[in-house]
Structure formats: C-alpha cells, structure tokens
Short mmCIF file of C-alpha atoms and ligand atoms in Angstrom, two decimals:
data_model
loop_
_atom_site.label_atom_id
_atom_site.label_comp_id
_atom_site.label_asym_id
_atom_site.label_seq_id
_atom_site.Cartn_x
_atom_site.Cartn_y
_atom_site.Cartn_z
CA UNK A 1 15.66 -3.91 -15.15
CA UNK A 2 12.56 -3.43 -13.03
CA UNK A 3 13.20 -3.89 -9.05
CA UNK A 4 11.30 -7.23 -9.06
CA UNK A 5 10.26 -7.57 -4.75
CA UNK A 6 8.66 -10.85 -3.60
CA UNK A 7 6.64 -11.74 -0.38
CA UNK A 8 6.65 -15.47 0.91
CA UNK A 9 4.21 -17.82 -0.76
CA UNK A 10 1.81 -18.46 1.68
CA UNK A 11 0.60 -21.85 2.74
CA UNK A 12 -3.27 -22.56 2.07
CA UNK A 13 -3.89 -24.08 5.36
CA UNK A 14 -5.80 -21.49 6.92
CA UNK A 15 -7.07 -18.43 5.59
CA UNK A 16 -4.35 -15.02 6.00
CA UNK A 17 -3.11 -14.34 9.49
CA UNK A 18 -1.66 -11.10 10.89
CA UNK A 19 1.55 -12.49 10.19
CA UNK A 20 0.89 -12.97 6.40
CA UNK A 21 -0.93 -9.51 6.36
CA UNK A 22 2.28 -7.23 8.38
CA UNK A 23 4.67 -8.69 5.79
CA UNK A 24 2.21 -8.42 2.44
CA UNK A 25 1.69 -4.89 3.81
CA UNK A 26 5.46 -4.17 4.35
CA UNK A 27 6.42 -5.43 0.86
CA UNK A 28 3.54 -3.29 -0.60
CA UNK A 29 4.93 0.06 0.78
CA UNK A 30 8.44 -0.96 -0.43
CA UNK A 31 6.52 -1.92 -3.96
CA UNK A 32 4.90 1.74 -3.97
CA UNK A 33 8.49 3.52 -2.80
CA UNK A 34 9.61 2.20 -5.82
CA UNK A 35 7.51 2.11 -8.46
CA UNK A 36 7.15 6.09 -7.62
CA UNK A 37 11.08 6.49 -7.86
CA UNK A 38 11.74 4.16 -10.23
CA UNK A 39 9.21 2.91 -12.49
CA UNK A 40 9.52 -0.30 -13.10
CA UNK A 41 8.68 -3.13 -10.80
CA UNK A 42 7.29 -6.50 -9.48
CA UNK A 43 6.05 -6.92 -7.07
CA UNK A 44 5.38 -10.55 -6.45
CA UNK A 45 2.63 -12.55 -4.01
CA UNK A 46 1.11 -16.19 -3.75
CA UNK A 47 -0.01 -19.35 -2.26
CA UNK A 48 2.20 -22.36 -2.07
CA UNK A 49 -0.51 -25.13 -1.86
CA UNK A 50 1.04 -28.73 -1.75
CA UNK A 51 2.11 -30.54 1.08
CA UNK A 52 0.75 -32.89 3.60
CA UNK A 53 -0.45 -29.40 6.17
CA UNK A 54 -2.35 -28.70 3.09
CA UNK A 55 -3.74 -32.73 2.09
CA UNK A 56 -4.26 -32.97 6.38
CA UNK A 57 -6.75 -29.53 6.14
CA UNK A 58 -8.29 -30.46 3.58
CA UNK A 59 -9.38 -33.99 4.99
CA UNK A 60 -10.29 -32.53 7.64
CA UNK A 61 -12.55 -30.26 6.56
CA UNK A 62 -13.95 -32.71 3.81
CA UNK A 63 -12.84 -31.30 0.63
CA UNK A 64 -10.40 -32.43 -2.36
CA UNK A 65 -7.20 -30.99 -1.74
CA UNK A 66 -8.00 -28.82 -4.94
CA UNK A 67 -11.36 -27.67 -3.36
CA UNK A 68 -9.55 -26.44 -0.07
CA UNK A 69 -6.70 -24.64 -2.31
CA UNK A 70 -8.79 -22.57 -4.15
CA UNK A 71 -10.95 -21.08 -1.47
CA UNK A 72 -8.37 -20.73 0.56
CA UNK A 73 -6.41 -18.76 -2.66
CA UNK A 74 -9.70 -16.45 -3.34
CA UNK A 75 -9.56 -15.26 0.53
CA UNK A 76 -6.15 -14.84 0.03
CA UNK A 77 -7.10 -12.82 -2.87
CA UNK A 78 -9.48 -10.80 -1.95
CA UNK A 79 -8.92 -9.52 1.95
CA UNK A 80 -4.88 -7.60 -0.88
CA UNK A 81 -7.66 -6.40 -2.71
CA UNK A 82 -9.84 -4.86 0.27
CA UNK A 83 -6.00 -3.73 2.22
CA UNK A 84 -5.69 -2.23 -1.39
CA UNK A 85 -2.10 -4.56 -2.24
CA UNK A 86 -0.69 -3.43 -5.07
CA UNK A 87 0.34 -6.51 -6.51
CA UNK A 88 2.24 -7.37 -9.36
CA UNK A 89 1.51 -11.17 -9.57
CA UNK A 90 -0.30 -13.53 -7.46
CA UNK A 91 0.76 -16.66 -8.35
CA UNK A 92 -0.95 -19.71 -7.05
CA UNK A 93 1.77 -23.09 -7.47
CA UNK A 94 -1.42 -25.26 -8.82
CA UNK A 95 -1.53 -23.05 -11.44
CA UNK A 96 -0.39 -25.35 -14.29
CA UNK A 97 2.94 -23.02 -15.50
CA UNK A 98 3.89 -23.59 -12.00
CA UNK A 99 4.61 -27.71 -13.12
CA UNK A 100 6.31 -26.72 -16.51
CA UNK A 101 8.89 -24.76 -14.63
CA UNK A 102 9.34 -27.12 -12.07
CA UNK A 103 10.39 -29.78 -15.14
CA UNK A 104 11.93 -27.47 -16.66
CA UNK A 105 14.05 -26.69 -13.18
CA UNK A 106 14.43 -30.12 -12.40
CA UNK A 107 15.74 -30.97 -15.51
CA UNK A 108 18.67 -28.57 -15.72
CA UNK A 109 19.51 -30.07 -11.53
CA UNK A 110 19.10 -33.13 -12.48
CA UNK A 111 21.34 -32.37 -15.30
CA UNK A 112 24.45 -30.90 -12.50
CA UNK A 113 24.43 -34.11 -11.49
CA UNK A 114 22.93 -33.21 -7.68
CA UNK A 115 20.57 -35.60 -7.67
CA UNK A 116 20.86 -38.63 -5.91
CA UNK A 117 18.81 -41.09 -4.04
CA UNK A 118 19.16 -41.53 -0.52
CA UNK A 119 17.41 -42.57 2.69
CA UNK A 120 16.40 -40.51 4.99
CA UNK A 121 15.04 -40.51 8.69
CA UNK A 122 14.22 -38.53 11.28
CA UNK A 123 11.54 -36.25 12.91
CA UNK A 124 9.61 -34.33 10.68
CA UNK A 125 7.40 -31.32 11.31
CA UNK A 126 4.49 -31.42 9.33
CA UNK A 127 3.17 -27.77 10.76
CA UNK A 128 6.80 -25.87 9.49
CA UNK A 129 7.03 -29.16 6.40
CA UNK A 130 10.35 -29.51 8.10
CA UNK A 131 12.63 -32.31 9.11
CA UNK A 132 14.22 -31.15 12.43
CA UNK A 133 17.83 -32.08 14.08
CA UNK A 134 17.77 -32.02 17.46
CA UNK A 135 14.67 -32.36 19.12
CA UNK A 136 15.40 -31.71 22.50
CA UNK A 137 13.61 -34.51 24.25
CA UNK A 138 14.66 -37.92 23.20
CA UNK A 139 11.04 -40.13 23.67
CA UNK A 140 8.00 -38.96 21.45
CA UNK A 141 9.81 -34.78 20.87
CA UNK A 142 8.17 -32.33 19.56
CA UNK A 143 7.67 -29.00 17.24
CA UNK A 144 8.64 -26.27 19.76
CA UNK A 145 7.29 -23.22 17.11
CA UNK A 146 3.49 -25.74 16.54
CA UNK A 147 3.65 -27.38 19.79
CA UNK A 148 2.25 -30.66 17.93
CA UNK A 149 4.25 -34.78 17.73
CA UNK A 150 6.68 -34.80 15.52
CA UNK A 151 6.67 -38.18 13.31
CA UNK A 152 9.20 -40.37 12.32
CA UNK A 153 10.02 -40.91 8.86
CA UNK A 154 12.26 -42.89 7.19
CA UNK A 155 11.53 -43.68 3.12
CA UNK A 156 13.28 -43.51 0.38
CA UNK A 157 13.41 -40.28 -0.98
CA UNK A 158 15.60 -38.21 -4.18
CA UNK A 159 17.93 -35.83 -2.28
CA UNK A 160 19.07 -31.90 -3.85
CA UNK A 161 23.13 -32.07 -3.45
CA UNK A 162 23.70 -29.11 -0.96
CA UNK A 163 26.86 -30.81 -0.17
CA UNK A 164 28.40 -29.28 -3.24
CA UNK A 165 28.20 -25.95 -2.53
CA UNK A 166 28.99 -25.43 1.43
CA UNK A 167 31.87 -23.19 -0.22
CA UNK A 168 30.26 -21.30 -2.53
CA UNK A 169 27.11 -20.88 -0.49
CA UNK A 170 29.23 -20.15 3.01
CA UNK A 171 31.07 -16.88 0.42
CA UNK A 172 27.57 -16.29 -0.45
CA UNK A 173 26.28 -15.88 3.77
CA UNK A 174 30.24 -13.74 4.79
CA UNK A 175 28.53 -11.25 1.87
CA UNK A 176 27.59 -7.76 3.66
CA UNK A 177 24.43 -7.34 1.33
CA UNK A 178 22.86 -10.64 1.26
CA UNK A 179 21.00 -11.27 4.38
CA UNK A 180 19.33 -7.79 6.12
CA UNK A 181 18.46 -7.22 9.32
CA UNK A 182 22.44 -7.41 9.59
CA UNK A 183 21.32 -8.96 13.15
CA UNK A 184 20.06 -11.78 11.20
CA UNK A 185 23.56 -12.59 9.22
CA UNK A 186 25.09 -14.62 12.09
CA UNK A 187 22.89 -17.42 12.55
CA UNK A 188 22.73 -18.59 8.90
CA UNK A 189 26.78 -17.95 9.24
CA UNK A 190 27.16 -20.24 12.02
CA UNK A 191 24.27 -23.05 9.84
CA UNK A 192 26.22 -23.25 6.65
CA UNK A 193 29.60 -23.74 9.08
CA UNK A 194 27.94 -26.06 10.80
CA UNK A 195 28.41 -28.18 7.30
CA UNK A 196 25.90 -28.13 5.11
CA UNK A 197 23.65 -31.79 4.14
CA UNK A 198 22.57 -32.59 1.53
CA UNK A 199 18.74 -31.82 1.83
CA UNK A 200 14.93 -35.37 0.81
CA UNK A 201 13.68 -33.25 -2.81
CA UNK A 202 10.57 -36.23 -2.89
CA UNK A 203 8.17 -37.93 -1.10
CA UNK A 204 6.47 -40.96 -1.20
CA UNK A 205 4.26 -40.65 0.74
CA UNK A 206 2.09 -36.89 0.33
CA UNK A 207 -0.32 -37.61 -2.75
CA UNK A 208 -0.97 -34.16 -3.18
CA UNK A 209 2.13 -32.78 -4.38
CA UNK A 210 3.18 -32.34 -8.20
CA UNK A 211 4.74 -35.65 -9.48
CA UNK A 212 8.80 -36.00 -10.05
CA UNK A 213 8.78 -37.10 -13.92
CA UNK A 214 10.62 -40.07 -13.74
CA UNK A 215 9.99 -41.31 -10.67
CA UNK A 216 7.01 -43.33 -9.81
CA UNK A 217 5.08 -42.24 -6.81
CA UNK A 218 7.85 -39.55 -5.44
CA UNK A 219 6.12 -36.00 -5.04
CA UNK A 220 7.98 -32.93 -5.02
CA UNK A 221 8.96 -32.49 -1.32
CA UNK A 222 6.56 -29.11 -1.19
CA UNK A 223 9.50 -26.49 0.09
CA UNK A 224 11.06 -27.29 -3.67
CA UNK A 225 8.20 -26.52 -5.21
CA UNK A 226 7.36 -23.46 -3.33
CA UNK A 227 10.33 -21.98 -3.83
CA UNK A 228 10.01 -21.92 -7.65
CA UNK A 229 7.03 -20.68 -7.78
CA UNK A 230 8.39 -16.77 -8.05
CA UNK A 231 10.07 -17.91 -11.36
CA UNK A 232 6.85 -19.02 -12.02
CA UNK A 233 5.05 -15.13 -10.89
CA UNK A 234 7.54 -13.41 -13.13
CA UNK A 235 7.28 -15.99 -16.06
CA UNK A 236 3.62 -15.70 -15.44
CA UNK A 237 3.19 -12.26 -18.30
CA UNK A 238 1.89 -13.78 -21.23
CA UNK A 239 4.74 -15.30 -22.92
CA UNK A 240 5.49 -19.33 -22.61
CA UNK A 241 6.77 -20.58 -19.66
CA UNK A 242 10.81 -21.28 -20.42
CA UNK A 243 13.34 -20.44 -18.22
CA UNK A 244 15.66 -18.96 -20.49
CA UNK A 245 13.92 -15.50 -20.25
CA UNK A 246 13.93 -15.32 -16.65
CA UNK A 247 16.31 -12.78 -17.40
CA UNK A 248 13.84 -10.84 -19.45
CA UNK A 249 11.13 -11.49 -16.93
CA UNK A 250 12.81 -9.48 -14.31
CA UNK A 251 15.34 -12.29 -12.38
CA UNK A 252 17.12 -12.33 -10.27
CA UNK A 253 14.58 -9.89 -7.43
CA UNK A 254 15.53 -7.62 -6.38
CA UNK A 255 15.30 -8.92 -2.86
CA UNK A 256 12.65 -11.52 -0.68
CA UNK A 257 11.69 -10.60 2.06
CA UNK A 258 10.82 -13.78 4.18
CA UNK A 259 10.37 -13.62 8.18
CA UNK A 260 12.55 -15.43 9.97
CA UNK A 261 11.68 -18.50 10.20
CA UNK A 262 11.54 -19.20 6.47
CA UNK A 263 15.53 -17.55 6.30
CA UNK A 264 17.43 -20.93 6.02
CA UNK A 265 15.65 -22.12 3.15
CA UNK A 266 16.16 -18.23 1.42
CA UNK A 267 19.19 -17.92 2.02
CA UNK A 268 20.86 -21.10 1.64
CA UNK A 269 18.83 -23.62 0.44
CA UNK A 270 17.41 -21.72 -2.48
CA UNK A 271 20.68 -19.75 -4.06
CA UNK A 272 22.28 -23.56 -4.04
CA UNK A 273 19.41 -25.02 -6.17
CA UNK A 274 20.07 -21.37 -8.49
CA UNK A 275 23.49 -22.04 -8.73
CA UNK A 276 22.83 -25.84 -9.80
CA UNK A 277 20.63 -24.71 -12.53
CA UNK A 278 22.98 -22.09 -13.87
CA UNK A 279 21.01 -19.35 -12.95
CA UNK A 280 21.52 -16.06 -10.98
CA UNK A 281 21.21 -15.59 -7.60
CA UNK A 282 18.12 -13.21 -5.62
CA UNK A 283 20.55 -9.83 -4.53
CA UNK A 284 19.59 -10.22 -1.02
CA UNK A 285 17.41 -12.00 1.29
CA UNK A 286 15.33 -9.71 4.05
CA UNK A 287 14.05 -11.74 7.29
CA UNK A 288 11.04 -9.92 9.38
CA UNK A 289 10.69 -10.25 13.25
CA UNK A 290 7.75 -11.21 14.43
CA UNK A 291 4.36 -9.42 15.62
CA UNK A 292 3.51 -10.71 19.19
CA UNK A 293 0.03 -9.32 20.94
CA UNK A 294 0.46 -7.73 24.52
CA UNK A 295 4.01 -9.65 25.08
CA UNK A 296 2.09 -12.98 24.58
CA UNK A 297 2.79 -15.39 21.87
CA UNK A 298 0.32 -15.17 18.78
CA UNK A 299 -2.05 -18.88 19.15
CA UNK A 300 -5.45 -20.60 18.33
CA UNK A 301 -4.72 -22.47 22.23
CA UNK A 302 -4.35 -18.93 23.69
CA UNK A 303 -7.15 -17.98 21.91
CA UNK A 304 -5.41 -14.60 20.76
CA UNK A 305 -5.20 -14.27 17.49
CA UNK A 306 -5.38 -10.93 15.94
CA UNK A 307 -8.05 -11.19 13.03
CA UNK A 308 -6.59 -9.68 9.97
CA UNK A 309 -10.05 -9.31 8.43
CA UNK A 310 -11.47 -7.54 11.44
CA UNK A 311 -8.51 -4.91 12.44
CA UNK A 312 -8.93 -3.81 8.35
CA UNK A 313 -13.11 -3.89 8.94
CA UNK A 314 -13.02 -1.78 12.69
CA UNK A 315 -9.76 -0.01 12.55
CA UNK A 316 -8.94 1.38 8.28
CA UNK A 317 -6.42 0.39 6.10
CA UNK A 318 -4.36 3.67 7.03
CA UNK A 319 -4.38 3.18 10.70
CA UNK A 320 -2.72 -0.39 11.28
CA UNK A 321 -0.17 0.66 7.59
CA UNK A 322 0.41 3.20 10.53
CA UNK A 323 0.87 1.43 13.04
CA UNK A 324 2.90 -1.93 12.26
CA UNK A 325 5.11 0.42 9.66
CA UNK A 326 6.08 3.65 12.47
CA UNK A 327 5.87 1.23 15.69
CA UNK A 328 7.88 -1.32 14.68
CA UNK A 329 11.32 -0.72 13.28
CA UNK A 330 11.42 -3.66 10.44
CA UNK A 331 13.95 -7.15 11.12
CA UNK A 332 13.32 -6.86 14.92
CA UNK A 333 10.01 -8.18 16.97
CA UNK A 334 7.65 -6.04 17.38
CA UNK A 335 4.91 -6.39 20.11
CA UNK A 336 0.73 -5.13 18.64
CA UNK A 337 -0.25 -3.83 21.31
CA UNK A 338 -4.18 -1.54 21.16
CA UNK A 339 -3.47 1.13 23.70
CA UNK A 340 -0.94 2.18 21.91
CA UNK A 341 -1.71 1.12 18.55
CA UNK A 342 -4.86 3.75 18.87
CA UNK A 343 -2.70 6.21 21.08
CA UNK A 344 0.35 6.47 18.18
CA UNK A 345 -2.79 6.69 15.04
CA UNK A 346 -4.92 9.37 17.26
CA UNK A 347 -1.78 12.07 17.87
CA UNK A 348 0.20 11.41 14.81
CA UNK A 349 -2.19 10.96 11.94
CA UNK A 350 -5.90 12.58 13.74
CA UNK A 351 -4.16 14.68 15.94
CA UNK A 352 -0.22 16.50 13.87
CA UNK A 353 -1.34 15.47 10.47
CA UNK A 354 -4.65 15.19 10.37
CA UNK A 355 -5.49 18.47 12.10
CA UNK A 356 -2.54 20.41 11.09
CA UNK A 357 -4.16 20.36 7.44
CA UNK A 358 -7.75 20.05 9.03
CA UNK A 359 -7.20 24.29 10.43
CA UNK A 360 -4.58 25.18 7.86
CA UNK A 361 -6.87 25.26 5.15
CA UNK A 362 -8.96 26.68 7.76
CA UNK A 363 -7.69 30.10 8.33
CA UNK A 364 -6.75 29.83 4.91
CA UNK A 365 -10.22 29.73 3.36
CA UNK A 366 -11.58 32.20 5.70
CA UNK A 367 -8.73 34.79 5.29
CA UNK A 368 -7.62 34.10 1.44
CA UNK A 369 -11.58 34.07 -0.69
CA UNK A 370 -11.43 29.87 -0.23
CA UNK A 371 -8.25 29.26 -2.10
CA UNK A 372 -4.10 28.80 -1.52
CA UNK A 373 -2.74 32.42 -0.32
CA UNK A 374 -0.93 34.78 -1.94
CA UNK A 375 3.11 34.51 -0.48
CA UNK A 376 5.87 36.95 -0.94
CA UNK A 377 8.49 34.87 0.44
CA UNK A 378 7.06 31.43 1.24
CA UNK A 379 8.61 29.78 -1.17
CA UNK A 380 12.27 30.86 -0.52
CA UNK A 381 13.63 27.68 -0.38
CA UNK A 382 15.62 28.84 2.58
CA UNK A 383 12.69 29.37 4.97
CA UNK A 384 12.79 27.14 7.60
CA UNK A 385 9.95 24.49 7.11
CA UNK A 386 11.05 24.57 3.06
CA UNK A 387 14.44 23.13 4.67
CA UNK A 388 13.04 20.86 6.99
CA UNK A 389 11.32 18.87 3.80
CA UNK A 390 14.17 18.78 2.25
CA UNK A 391 15.67 17.28 5.16
CA UNK A 392 12.33 14.76 5.59
CA UNK A 393 12.35 14.23 1.44
CA UNK A 394 16.25 12.89 1.82
CA UNK A 395 15.56 10.89 5.30
CA UNK A 396 12.48 9.84 3.23
CA UNK A 397 13.77 8.64 0.04
CA UNK A 398 17.23 7.27 2.21
CA UNK A 399 14.78 5.07 4.64
CA UNK A 400 12.29 3.99 2.50
CA UNK A 401 15.28 2.24 -0.27
CA UNK A 402 16.40 0.72 3.09
CA UNK A 403 13.51 -0.84 3.97
CA UNK A 404 13.06 0.99 7.40
CA UNK A 405 9.82 2.05 7.81
CA UNK A 406 10.47 3.53 11.15
CA UNK A 407 12.47 5.39 9.82
CA UNK A 408 10.79 7.05 6.99
CA UNK A 409 7.28 7.34 8.92
CA UNK A 410 9.45 8.96 11.96
CA UNK A 411 10.85 12.18 9.10
CA UNK A 412 7.75 12.01 8.02
CA UNK A 413 6.15 12.85 11.17
CA UNK A 414 9.55 15.44 11.72
CA UNK A 415 7.37 17.51 9.03
CA UNK A 416 4.30 17.56 10.45
CA UNK A 417 5.46 18.05 13.95
CA UNK A 418 7.61 21.15 12.25
CA UNK A 419 4.74 22.27 10.65
CA UNK A 420 2.27 22.12 13.78
CA UNK A 421 5.64 24.59 15.12
CA UNK A 422 5.65 26.78 13.01
CA UNK A 423 1.95 27.66 13.23
CA UNK A 424 1.91 27.82 16.96
CA UNK A 425 5.03 29.65 16.24
CA UNK A 426 3.38 32.64 14.26
CA UNK A 427 -0.14 32.29 15.61
CA UNK A 428 -1.67 33.73 12.27
CA UNK A 429 -5.24 33.75 14.12
CA UNK A 430 -3.84 36.27 16.78
CA UNK A 431 -1.57 37.87 13.14
CA UNK A 432 -5.06 38.81 11.44
CA UNK A 433 -6.18 40.47 14.35
CA UNK A 434 -3.95 43.13 13.67
CA UNK A 435 -3.58 45.63 10.76
CA UNK A 436 -1.60 45.47 7.72
CA UNK A 437 -0.26 41.58 8.67
CA UNK A 438 -2.28 39.82 6.10
CA UNK A 439 1.06 39.39 3.61
CA UNK A 440 2.30 37.76 7.15
CA UNK A 441 0.21 35.70 7.54
CA UNK A 442 -0.11 34.44 3.99
CA UNK A 443 3.33 33.81 3.81
CA UNK A 444 2.71 31.49 7.22
CA UNK A 445 0.12 29.82 5.62
CA UNK A 446 0.97 28.89 2.83
CA UNK A 447 4.03 27.41 4.10
CA UNK A 448 2.68 25.14 6.42
CA UNK A 449 0.35 24.11 3.57
CA UNK A 450 3.03 23.52 1.37
CA UNK A 451 4.96 21.60 4.25
CA UNK A 452 1.02 19.82 3.96
CA UNK A 453 1.37 18.94 0.72
CA UNK A 454 4.92 17.07 1.26
CA UNK A 455 3.95 15.06 3.93
CA UNK A 456 0.67 13.93 1.94
CA UNK A 457 3.19 13.16 -0.56
CA UNK A 458 5.69 11.12 1.32
CA UNK A 459 2.84 9.08 3.24
CA UNK A 460 2.46 8.39 -0.78
CA UNK A 461 4.20 4.82 -0.37
CA UNK A 462 3.60 3.94 3.10
CA UNK A 463 -0.59 5.21 3.87
CA UNK A 464 -1.84 5.42 -0.38
CA UNK A 465 -5.30 6.62 1.52
CA UNK A 466 -3.84 8.73 3.65
CA UNK A 467 -2.38 10.51 1.47
CA UNK A 468 -5.45 10.96 -1.15
CA UNK A 469 -7.15 12.81 0.81
CA UNK A 470 -4.43 15.21 2.20
CA UNK A 471 -3.76 15.91 -1.75
CA UNK A 472 -7.22 16.28 -1.96
CA UNK A 473 -8.00 18.38 0.93
CA UNK A 474 -4.89 20.98 -1.22
CA UNK A 475 -6.60 20.20 -4.86
CA UNK A 476 -2.66 18.56 -5.65
CA UNK A 477 -3.01 15.63 -6.42
CA UNK A 478 -0.06 12.83 -6.58
CA UNK A 479 1.28 12.59 -10.36
CA UNK A 480 3.09 9.06 -9.84
CA UNK A 481 4.90 9.96 -13.46
CA UNK A 482 6.56 12.29 -11.25
CA UNK A 483 6.23 12.35 -7.68
CA UNK A 484 10.10 13.22 -6.90
CA UNK A 485 9.72 16.98 -8.38
CA UNK A 486 6.80 17.18 -7.06
CA UNK A 487 8.22 16.88 -4.03
CA UNK A 488 10.68 19.95 -4.36
CA UNK A 489 9.44 23.31 -2.19
CA UNK A 490 7.52 25.00 -4.02
CA UNK A 491 4.35 23.46 -5.40
CA UNK A 492 1.66 25.04 -4.06
CA UNK A 493 -0.02 27.39 -6.62
CA UNK A 494 -1.58 30.43 -4.43
CA UNK A 495 -4.58 31.56 -5.47
CA UNK A 496 -6.17 27.96 -5.94
CA UNK A 497 -9.17 26.97 -4.73
CA UNK A 498 -9.01 24.83 -1.41
CA UNK A 499 -11.62 22.49 -1.40
CA UNK A 500 -14.43 22.44 2.15
CA UNK A 501 -12.35 21.30 4.69
CA UNK A 502 -13.32 18.14 5.87
CA UNK A 503 -11.23 15.23 8.11
CA UNK A 504 -8.62 13.42 6.80
CA UNK A 505 -8.60 10.71 9.89
CA UNK A 506 -11.11 10.13 11.61
CA UNK A 507 -9.32 9.30 15.89
CA UNK A 508 -9.66 5.62 16.89
CA UNK A 509 -12.44 4.06 19.12
CA UNK A 510 -11.78 1.13 21.00
CA UNK A 511 -13.90 0.69 24.09
CA UNK A 512 -13.35 -3.60 23.80
CA UNK A 513 -10.27 -5.68 22.54
CA UNK A 514 -10.21 -6.63 19.06
N1 LIG B 601 4.84 -21.49 2.39
C1 LIG B 601 5.88 -20.78 3.85
C2 LIG B 601 6.77 -20.02 2.16
C3 LIG B 601 7.10 -20.04 0.84
S1 LIG B 601 7.97 -19.06 0.07
C4 LIG B 601 8.54 -19.90 -1.09
C5 LIG B 601 5.33 -20.17 4.32
N2 LIG B 601 4.01 -20.23 4.33
S2 LIG B 601 2.93 -19.06 6.14
O1 LIG B 601 2.33 -19.00 5.46
O2 LIG B 601 3.43 -20.45 7.31
O3 LIG B 601 4.00 -18.08 6.59
C6 LIG B 601 4.18 -16.36 5.68
C7 LIG B 601 4.82 -16.11 6.32
O4 LIG B 601 4.42 -15.19 7.33
C8 LIG B 601 6.39 -16.10 7.27
O5 LIG B 601 7.23 -14.82 6.30
C9 LIG B 601 6.76 -16.12 8.47
O6 LIG B 601 7.20 -15.91 8.54
C10 LIG B 601 4.97 -14.78 8.51
N3 LIG B 601 4.64 -14.85 10.52
C11 LIG B 601 4.23 -16.00 10.50
N4 LIG B 601 3.94 -15.47 11.54
C12 LIG B 601 4.23 -14.50 11.82
C13 LIG B 601 3.91 -13.58 13.29
N5 LIG B 601 3.40 -13.95 13.98
N6 LIG B 601 4.53 -12.74 12.57
C14 LIG B 601 4.95 -11.91 11.72
N7 LIG B 601 5.54 -13.25 11.22
C15 LIG B 601 5.01 -14.57 11.45
O7 LIG B 601 6.16 -20.42 5.75
#
C-alpha cells in the first residue's frame, strides 16, 4: 500500500498565498520522508476551481471562468515547481475526468438513498463558500473571516442526508487516531454532538459548477465536488476513471493535511459522503494552525500579506522551509517574524551547520591530503558523536512519521551542536601543532565530518537543497534507495577526496521589510 497524502485543493480565486505555501511545504517534507523510508508514496495537491467565488473573480477580471482558472492554476503549478515541491499528482477540478468521477460518486450516494430535495434558507459567505449557522449580528451580518456581508439565500436544493450518519461520525471523531493534533478534536466532537443536519449539495444560482445529472439548472455545491478531487487525483494513473479501481490506486489516504478552518469538511462531511458511497475512510485528518505576521492577521486590507513568490526569490527555499518547519509546532498557530526568521536561518543553518562543515572539511583537506582523514577509533559506535547521531536518527524518524517537523528539525540541530562542541573541546587546530597528535586529530575530524554527513542526510526531507549541497561537499551523495542504511555511523570512507570547500548556506541579509 502506498502512503497517500494530500494538501487541500486550493481555490483559484487568487494567486498562491503563504498559507497554501505553508501546507504544501509541510506535505512535501512528509512526502520526501515517506519516500525515503518506505518507498511508495502518492503525494497529491491541486486546485479547486468551481463555485461562486471563482465565478465572481473571473467576472471582475473580465475573463471567462475557464480562462481565469487556467491562468491561476498555471501559477500554482509554476510556483510549486520553483519551490521544488515533489508532488506525484496535481489535480484540477475542471479536468473532464473529474466530471466523470463526480457523476459516478453521485450515482452511488443516490443509490444509497442519501439525496433528497429540500429548501435551503440562511446566510451564506461566498468567501468561505459556506452557510453560516449563527451570525453574530441579527441585521446585515458579516463573515468574521472575510469581513464581508453575508448573503441571504432561499432556494430549492438537493440535500445530502448527513443526519443519517450521526452515530457513525460520532464514533469516528471519538477515536484518538483520526483527528490530529489532539487539541483540535474537541471542537469537532462538540459540533457533531450538537446534531448533524443534512446539507445542500447543489446550487441553482451558480453556473460555474459541474451539472447535477438529472437535475436541470442545478450545479454541484463546490465543496461536494472539491473533496472528490482527491479521488480523481488517485485515478489519474493512466487507467480509466472507475471508482472500483480506487483500492489499487492508493485509497484510503494515509493523511489529509489541511488548515484548521476546513477541518469540519474533512472530518465530518467527507467521511459521511464516503460511507454513503461505500468507500473506505481516510486514516487521518491533520489540521494545522494559521500563520500571522508580526502578530497580525494577514490580509489585503491591512496590506501585510507576505508574498510567497517574493519570499522564495529573496530568501530561497531552504531558509523559508527551515523557519516554518523548525519554528512552529505543526498544528499550532504560528507567527512570521522577520527578525526571528533571519536570526534562526543565520544561526542554525549558516553558522551551526554551514560553518561546521566548512571549517572541518578545510582542516581535513589541509592536514590529510585533501581527503577524509584516516581513523582508528572514530568508527567505534561507542564514540560520543556516534551516540549523538543514533539519538538524532531515532528522534527524526519518530518525529517525521507523526508530522512533528519542529522536533525533527531540533533533533538535527542538536547533532550539529554536539559536533561543534566536540570540535571546540578537542581543538584540532592547536593539537595539530603538537608532535605525534596526528592520529588523534584524524579521529576527531573524522567523527565531526561523519556527524555532519548524518546531519546532511537527516535534512533530506526537510531541506532537500541544503542537504544535497552538504553531501556534495562531503562527496558522499544521498542514495534515495538506501537512506536508512546510509544513516548508520561510519559511512564516510577514509582517503575519499574532499572537494574545495564552498559555503553551503548564504547568510540572510534583509535590510528592508519583506
Ligand atoms: N478549496 C478549499 C479546500 C478544498 S479541499 C478539497 C480551500 N482553499 S483555500 O485556498 O482557501 O485554502 C487552502 C488552505 O490554506 C486551507 O487549508 C487554509 O487553512 C490554508 N490557509 C489559509 N490562510 C492561512 C493562513 N494564514 N495560515 C495558514 N494556513 C492558511 O479552503
């Protein structure tokens, strides 16, 4: 069974923002980790292209919805490739195959008796593409997220009979392995405990949507169609669009990674839809937190939106990945602070890791004929750094498997700190001046270089670019098919030529606010 993971399918109402970039970077780290440790992975991302919000944005730009979607979808694809995202599938919900899949799925749900006609009245937020239960203001209510007026709706729609799944969903969300992190479980449990109500799955006033078979004038509610995009992506493997093939294509998903605002859709509505269609449920839904900037919510009106394209251009992928994955506990909200960003990148990556490699390899080259020094006891697994490396490897494996990117990054950093400590304690630069110390110095430098090699390897899922620059400097590249065994202590070969040292990480100098 492959490890199947998904990002949300992003709305194409606007170009990619830091929120979508954050989820995608985290998923990329997880996908790389799973590929290196287990092999088979299907990493899905893509775009959600229907609905009123997108229809209106296209109108405002005086483009047809399709033209608008083509342009923004291309931007997502392009941006993800510039960030080096390693997705296996990029799904678009305007793909004709998706229409086929939605029809098949709808037929199953109908056959289960879960589609009924009804009347939907209530306050709707087009930004959220969601009915809002209890707006705070009785008159002229607005959406607390979008700060825009809610729109009153009263229409005949088709409904999905969510209420029939009350008991099954209660049981699902009561489990301790379905919703992560644990801090998000209660909110969903409370929502379910208040009683699940049927929800409308069609619209009569939205032309930019997939037509509902047998119901002229109705298009599918954008969320009904969007969630199914995960299945379309899996079946996009060269074979026919056929729900019967899902099990061999990597369904159920191992994890859906999403932001906390769309947890309800993924942990309640989606599982009920799948139950109705007789399909297995995703194993896990992970709801991460929201990013703010210097303590403030990011928004166009505040003019403080951090543009991921600019961030990438000015700072590079390694720096941004490090900051987001190392500084924020994945699951919690996080704050982007420019000074802290610069400090962490310069201290951790440029100094602790980059300088360690640079100065150790320079000494090795100078005193040991441009090569990895010979060693007598440094391959001994009881060496203090060997133990530190083993600890780091075990911590990283555990942390990455449970999406604790911060703990994984800290464990790697600890190993680099230990290696720096060893270098400072043993001071090869002064011992080399004493006679007869060459062998000892060789041992020490070997151990430090070896720790650095393991740091480089452990960084492969988190910071793939920096990882490969480190390993290049050690002339011991990553072998993606044997990562785990490469992580054993003693892998550096003495006498192996070391290339001319060059800094692996540029320091960040940001004078102006980004
Ligand atoms: N189209 C839906 C998802 C459908 S999935 C079948 C959608 N798209 S979105 O583009 O609006 O949001 C995508 C993701 O970005 C969500 O997971 C959301 O939580 C996340 N974020 C939006 N703003 C964010 C921050 N400020 N910080 C972190 N993530 C944020 O919802």
